Short mmCIF file of C-alpha atoms and ligand atoms in Angstrom, two decimals:
data_model
loop_
_atom_site.label_atom_id
_atom_site.label_comp_id
_atom_site.label_asym_id
_atom_site.label_seq_id
_atom_site.Cartn_x
_atom_site.Cartn_y
_atom_site.Cartn_z
CA ARG Q 105 6.62 5.08 -17.82
CA GLY Q 106 9.59 2.77 -17.26
CA LEU Q 107 7.55 0.39 -15.11
CA LYS Q 108 4.78 0.26 -17.68
CA ARG Q 109 7.28 -0.59 -20.42
CA ASP Q 110 8.92 -3.23 -18.25
CA PHE Q 111 5.54 -4.72 -17.37
CA GLY Q 112 4.92 -5.24 -21.09
CA GLU Q 113 8.28 -6.99 -21.32
CA VAL Q 114 7.47 -9.26 -18.34
CA GLU Q 115 4.52 -10.60 -20.28
CA ASN Q 116 6.99 -11.76 -22.99
CA LEU Q 117 9.50 -13.18 -20.48
CA GLN Q 118 6.84 -15.31 -18.76
CA VAL Q 119 7.39 -18.14 -21.23
CA SER Q 120 11.17 -18.39 -20.78
CA VAL Q 121 12.48 -21.11 -18.41
CA LYS Q 122 14.44 -18.67 -16.27
CA GLY Q 123 11.39 -16.43 -16.04
CA PRO Q 124 11.35 -12.67 -15.51
CA GLY Q 125 12.75 -12.69 -11.92
CA ASP Q 126 16.01 -10.76 -12.39
CA PHE Q 127 14.39 -8.49 -14.90
CA VAL Q 128 11.72 -7.52 -12.36
CA THR Q 129 14.37 -6.80 -9.70
CA LEU Q 130 16.02 -4.44 -12.17
CA ALA Q 131 12.72 -2.75 -13.06
CA ASP Q 132 12.12 -2.20 -9.35
CA GLN Q 133 15.59 -0.68 -8.81
CA LYS Q 134 15.29 1.57 -11.88
CA ALA Q 135 11.93 2.90 -10.69
CA GLU Q 136 13.36 3.65 -7.26
CA LYS Q 137 16.33 5.46 -8.79
CA THR Q 138 14.00 7.65 -10.83
CA VAL Q 139 11.87 8.50 -7.80
CA PHE Q 140 14.92 9.16 -5.64
CA GLU Q 141 16.59 11.44 -8.20
CA GLU Q 142 13.46 13.43 -9.00
CA LEU Q 143 12.45 13.94 -5.38
CA SER Q 144 16.01 14.86 -4.39
CA LYS Q 145 15.93 17.57 -7.03
CA ALA Q 146 12.44 18.78 -6.11
CA ARG Q 147 13.07 18.89 -2.34
CA PRO Q 148 16.81 18.93 -1.60
CA GLY Q 149 17.61 17.83 1.94
CA TYR Q 150 14.56 15.67 2.65
CA GLY Q 151 15.39 12.17 3.90
CA PHE Q 152 14.29 8.86 2.40
CA VAL Q 153 13.09 5.46 3.59
CA MET Q 154 13.04 3.23 0.54
CA GLU Q 155 12.24 -0.42 0.02
CA GLU Q 156 15.36 -1.12 -2.02
CA GLY Q 157 17.86 1.54 -0.96
CA GLY Q 158 16.98 1.69 2.73
CA VAL Q 159 17.36 4.85 4.81
CA VAL Q 160 19.04 7.96 3.40
CA GLU Q 161 19.38 10.64 6.06
CA GLY Q 162 18.53 14.15 4.92
CA THR Q 163 19.85 17.46 6.17
CA ASP Q 164 16.22 18.43 6.82
CA LYS Q 165 15.38 16.21 9.79
CA SER Q 166 11.66 16.97 9.78
CA HIS Q 167 10.81 15.64 6.30
CA THR Q 168 11.11 12.06 5.05
CA TRP Q 169 9.84 10.37 1.90
CA HIS Q 170 8.67 6.76 2.29
CA VAL Q 171 8.98 5.14 -1.11
CA ASP Q 172 7.92 1.79 -2.50
CA PRO Q 173 8.88 1.92 -6.18
CA LEU Q 174 7.00 -1.28 -6.99
CA ASP Q 175 4.36 -2.41 -4.55
CA GLY Q 176 2.79 -5.65 -5.74
CA THR Q 177 6.05 -7.17 -7.01
CA THR Q 178 4.62 -10.70 -7.15
CA ASN Q 179 1.71 -9.49 -9.28
CA PHE Q 180 4.12 -7.64 -11.57
CA LEU Q 181 6.28 -10.75 -11.87
CA HIS Q 182 3.29 -12.83 -12.89
CA GLY Q 183 1.86 -10.32 -15.34
CA VAL Q 184 -1.04 -9.33 -13.07
CA PRO Q 185 -1.71 -5.59 -13.61
CA ILE Q 186 -2.26 -4.80 -9.91
CA PHE Q 187 0.85 -2.97 -8.72
CA GLY Q 188 1.96 0.58 -8.15
CA VAL Q 189 4.45 3.18 -7.06
CA SER Q 190 3.73 4.42 -3.55
CA ILE Q 191 5.23 7.65 -2.21
CA ALA Q 192 4.42 9.34 1.08
CA LEU Q 193 5.80 12.47 2.71
CA VAL Q 194 6.13 12.34 6.48
CA ARG Q 195 6.60 15.56 8.45
CA GLU Q 196 7.45 15.27 12.14
CA GLY Q 197 6.03 11.74 12.25
CA GLN Q 198 2.76 12.63 10.46
CA VAL Q 199 2.00 11.59 6.90
CA ILE Q 200 1.07 14.82 5.15
CA ALA Q 201 0.87 13.72 1.51
CA GLY Q 202 0.65 10.52 -0.47
CA VAL Q 203 0.59 9.34 -4.07
CA VAL Q 204 -0.11 5.82 -5.31
CA TYR Q 205 0.10 5.30 -9.05
CA ASN Q 206 -0.72 2.15 -11.00
CA PRO Q 207 0.88 2.66 -14.42
CA ALA Q 208 -0.78 -0.44 -15.91
CA VAL Q 209 -4.22 1.16 -15.73
CA ASP Q 210 -3.13 4.80 -15.28
CA ASP Q 211 -4.84 5.18 -11.90
CA MET Q 212 -3.39 8.05 -9.87
CA PHE Q 213 -4.46 8.30 -6.24
CA VAL Q 214 -3.35 11.47 -4.45
CA ALA Q 215 -4.02 12.96 -1.04
CA GLU Q 216 -2.74 15.86 0.96
CA ARG Q 217 -3.57 16.63 4.57
CA GLY Q 218 -6.57 18.93 4.69
CA GLN Q 219 -7.00 18.88 0.90
CA GLY Q 220 -8.93 15.65 0.32
CA ALA Q 221 -8.12 12.44 -1.56
CA TYR Q 222 -8.56 11.97 -5.30
CA LEU Q 223 -8.45 9.28 -7.95
CA ASN Q 224 -7.62 10.84 -11.32
CA ASN Q 225 -9.05 14.15 -10.04
CA ARG Q 226 -12.27 12.60 -8.74
CA ARG Q 227 -12.80 13.19 -5.01
CA LEU Q 228 -12.73 10.01 -2.92
CA ARG Q 229 -14.98 9.07 -0.06
CA VAL Q 230 -14.98 5.91 2.06
CA SER Q 231 -18.02 3.64 1.78
CA GLY Q 232 -21.20 4.25 3.75
CA ARG Q 233 -21.85 0.60 4.66
CA ASN Q 234 -21.96 0.13 8.38
CA LYS Q 235 -22.79 -3.54 8.86
CA LEU Q 236 -20.08 -6.19 8.73
CA THR Q 237 -22.49 -8.55 6.98
CA ASP Q 238 -22.67 -6.12 4.01
CA SER Q 239 -18.97 -5.41 3.85
CA LEU Q 240 -16.16 -6.45 1.53
CA ILE Q 241 -12.85 -6.64 3.40
CA GLY Q 242 -9.33 -6.60 1.98
CA CYS Q 243 -6.42 -8.34 3.63
CA GLY Q 244 -2.83 -9.45 3.12
CA VAL Q 245 -1.79 -13.10 3.05
CA PRO Q 246 1.69 -13.80 4.47
CA HIS Q 247 3.83 -15.40 1.73
CA LEU Q 248 5.74 -18.70 1.90
CA GLY Q 249 8.76 -17.06 3.55
CA LYS Q 250 6.54 -16.02 6.48
CA ARG Q 251 5.37 -19.54 7.29
CA ARG Q 252 5.37 -18.77 11.02
CA GLU Q 253 2.74 -16.08 10.46
CA HIS Q 254 0.33 -18.43 8.70
CA PRO Q 255 -1.54 -19.82 11.74
CA ARG Q 256 -2.40 -16.40 13.13
CA PHE Q 257 -3.51 -15.19 9.73
CA LEU Q 258 -5.69 -18.27 9.24
CA ASP Q 259 -7.30 -17.71 12.64
CA GLU Q 260 -8.06 -14.10 11.76
CA LEU Q 261 -9.37 -15.05 8.35
CA ASP Q 262 -11.65 -17.64 9.91
CA THR Q 263 -13.01 -15.06 12.36
CA VAL Q 264 -13.50 -12.35 9.73
CA MET Q 265 -15.02 -14.68 7.13
CA ALA Q 266 -17.71 -15.70 9.57
CA LYS Q 267 -18.93 -12.08 9.82
CA VAL Q 268 -18.48 -10.30 6.50
CA THR Q 269 -19.81 -10.63 2.93
CA ASN Q 270 -16.43 -11.73 1.63
CA VAL Q 271 -12.69 -11.15 1.74
CA ARG Q 272 -10.28 -10.07 -1.02
CA ARG Q 273 -6.50 -10.15 -1.44
CA LEU Q 274 -5.10 -7.77 -4.09
CA GLY Q 275 -1.39 -8.32 -3.47
CA ALA Q 276 -0.47 -4.64 -3.27
CA ALA Q 277 -0.97 -3.08 0.15
CA ALA Q 278 -0.73 0.50 -1.13
CA LEU Q 279 -3.62 -0.19 -3.50
CA ASP Q 280 -5.59 -2.02 -0.80
CA MET Q 281 -5.46 1.18 1.23
CA CYS Q 282 -6.57 3.24 -1.79
CA PHE Q 283 -9.46 0.84 -2.34
CA VAL Q 284 -10.67 1.64 1.18
CA ALA Q 285 -10.35 5.37 0.45
CA ALA Q 286 -12.35 4.90 -2.76
CA GLY Q 287 -15.15 3.05 -0.96
CA ARG Q 288 -14.50 -0.15 -2.92
CA TYR Q 289 -13.48 -2.00 0.22
CA ASP Q 290 -15.29 -1.29 3.47
CA GLY Q 291 -12.27 -2.36 5.49
CA TYR Q 292 -8.79 -3.84 5.29
CA TRP Q 293 -6.27 -5.30 7.69
CA GLU Q 294 -2.74 -6.59 7.38
CA ARG Q 295 0.22 -7.42 9.62
CA GLY Q 296 3.91 -7.54 8.78
CA ILE Q 297 3.98 -4.59 6.39
CA LYS Q 298 6.43 -1.74 6.08
CA SER Q 299 6.04 2.02 6.27
CA TRP Q 300 6.47 2.38 2.49
CA ASP Q 301 3.58 -0.05 1.88
CA ILE Q 302 1.00 1.90 3.87
CA ALA Q 303 2.16 5.47 4.58
CA ALA Q 304 0.59 6.97 1.43
CA GLY Q 305 -2.58 4.98 2.07
CA LEU Q 306 -2.91 6.32 5.61
CA VAL Q 307 -3.34 9.92 4.47
CA MET Q 308 -5.49 8.74 1.53
CA ILE Q 309 -7.96 7.04 3.86
CA LYS Q 310 -7.99 9.87 6.38
CA GLU Q 311 -8.67 12.44 3.67
CA ALA Q 312 -11.47 10.25 2.31
CA GLY Q 313 -13.14 10.31 5.73
CA GLY Q 314 -11.93 6.90 6.91
CA PHE Q 315 -10.13 5.61 9.99
CA THR Q 316 -6.91 3.70 10.56
CA THR Q 317 -5.26 2.12 13.59
CA ASP Q 318 -2.60 -0.51 14.13
CA CYS Q 319 -3.92 -4.01 14.88
CA ASP Q 320 -3.92 -3.23 18.62
CA GLY Q 321 -6.06 -0.13 18.20
CA GLY Q 322 -3.23 2.39 18.60
CA GLN Q 323 -1.68 4.83 16.17
CA ASP Q 324 1.68 3.09 15.67
CA MET Q 325 0.94 1.72 12.19
CA LEU Q 326 4.30 2.71 10.70
CA GLU Q 327 6.34 1.51 13.67
CA LYS Q 328 4.47 -1.76 14.29
CA GLY Q 329 3.85 -2.54 10.62
CA THR Q 330 0.21 -3.48 11.17
CA VAL Q 331 -2.92 -1.74 9.98
CA CYS Q 332 -6.67 -1.98 10.36
CA ALA Q 333 -8.59 0.46 8.17
CA GLY Q 334 -12.10 1.24 7.06
CA ASN Q 335 -14.99 3.60 7.34
CA GLU Q 336 -15.77 4.54 10.94
CA ALA Q 337 -18.15 1.68 11.71
CA ILE Q 338 -16.36 -1.10 9.86
CA GLN Q 339 -12.90 -0.12 11.09
CA ALA Q 340 -14.09 -0.39 14.68
CA ALA Q 341 -15.91 -3.67 14.08
CA LEU Q 342 -13.01 -5.21 12.16
CA LEU Q 343 -10.57 -4.18 14.87
CA GLY Q 344 -12.82 -5.91 17.39
CA LEU Q 345 -12.46 -9.14 15.39
CA ILE Q 346 -8.68 -9.15 14.95
CA LYS Q 347 -7.37 -7.32 18.00
CA GLY Q 348 -5.03 -9.05 20.40
C1 IPD R 235 3.96 -6.52 -0.62
C2 IPD R 235 2.55 -6.24 -1.07
C3 IPD R 235 1.61 -7.27 -0.50
C4 IPD R 235 1.70 -7.36 1.02
C5 IPD R 235 3.14 -7.58 1.45
C6 IPD R 235 4.06 -6.53 0.87
P1 IPD R 235 5.89 -5.82 -2.33
O1 IPD R 235 4.85 -5.52 -1.10
O2 IPD R 235 2.12 -4.96 -0.65
O3 IPD R 235 0.25 -6.98 -0.82
O4 IPD R 235 0.89 -8.41 1.46
O5 IPD R 235 3.20 -7.54 2.85
O6 IPD R 235 5.38 -6.79 1.26
O7 IPD R 235 6.85 -6.84 -1.81
O8 IPD R 235 5.07 -6.32 -3.46
O9 IPD R 235 6.50 -4.48 -2.56
CA1 CA R 236 5.44 -3.16 -0.94
#
């Protein structure tokens, strides 16, 4: 609720010279505080890995929340309603539950291991397209501060663009993953992301019948901070294009 209110305020602040920058940072921190306090009450002892607050060790060493209180910060800052809160629960290294919520449009994606993935209570399923030429692929574009990553990304983009219908860039990795789970995207890849960006999405895609690997084809997505996702056929084909 707080983020939604603050998003409304950002739209007013757009016109000021200073812009909404500091205000957005505060909105982000407030959202994280809310999530941290509520989850600490609900599951005392679980640890945290949070975008703003970093690592908080828990007394329960087998459970950790991975929290991004505002994924899609740049969109939020610019008044683009594509952002969300992403929360994942990791047990013994495995993501067992995930929630991604976009308060601007009230979209709630939830998944739990073995229980399926849902958008606002509707069961999700990855797409059935199996040819790259028919597929819509999401990706992440490294921002200005990651200038050194630009050449590799441009190479990959060039390779992928030559094979698929088209490419999209939402600006919120957690939602990109949910779009794969919902069958909107047939595949998605990104490098240089953090566990809190993708952990919830990993269980979402799995529970929707999809596949995920890191960009080398292994299962170290959270550790390496790379991901290649999709339905079975497109994930494999996309990985073939970007691997190495
Ligand atoms: C970013 C978004 C973006 C992705 C970046 C992330 P933030 O998260 O998910 O889509 O390309 O790698 O850092 O900074 O908006 O929380
Ligand atoms: Ca993020």
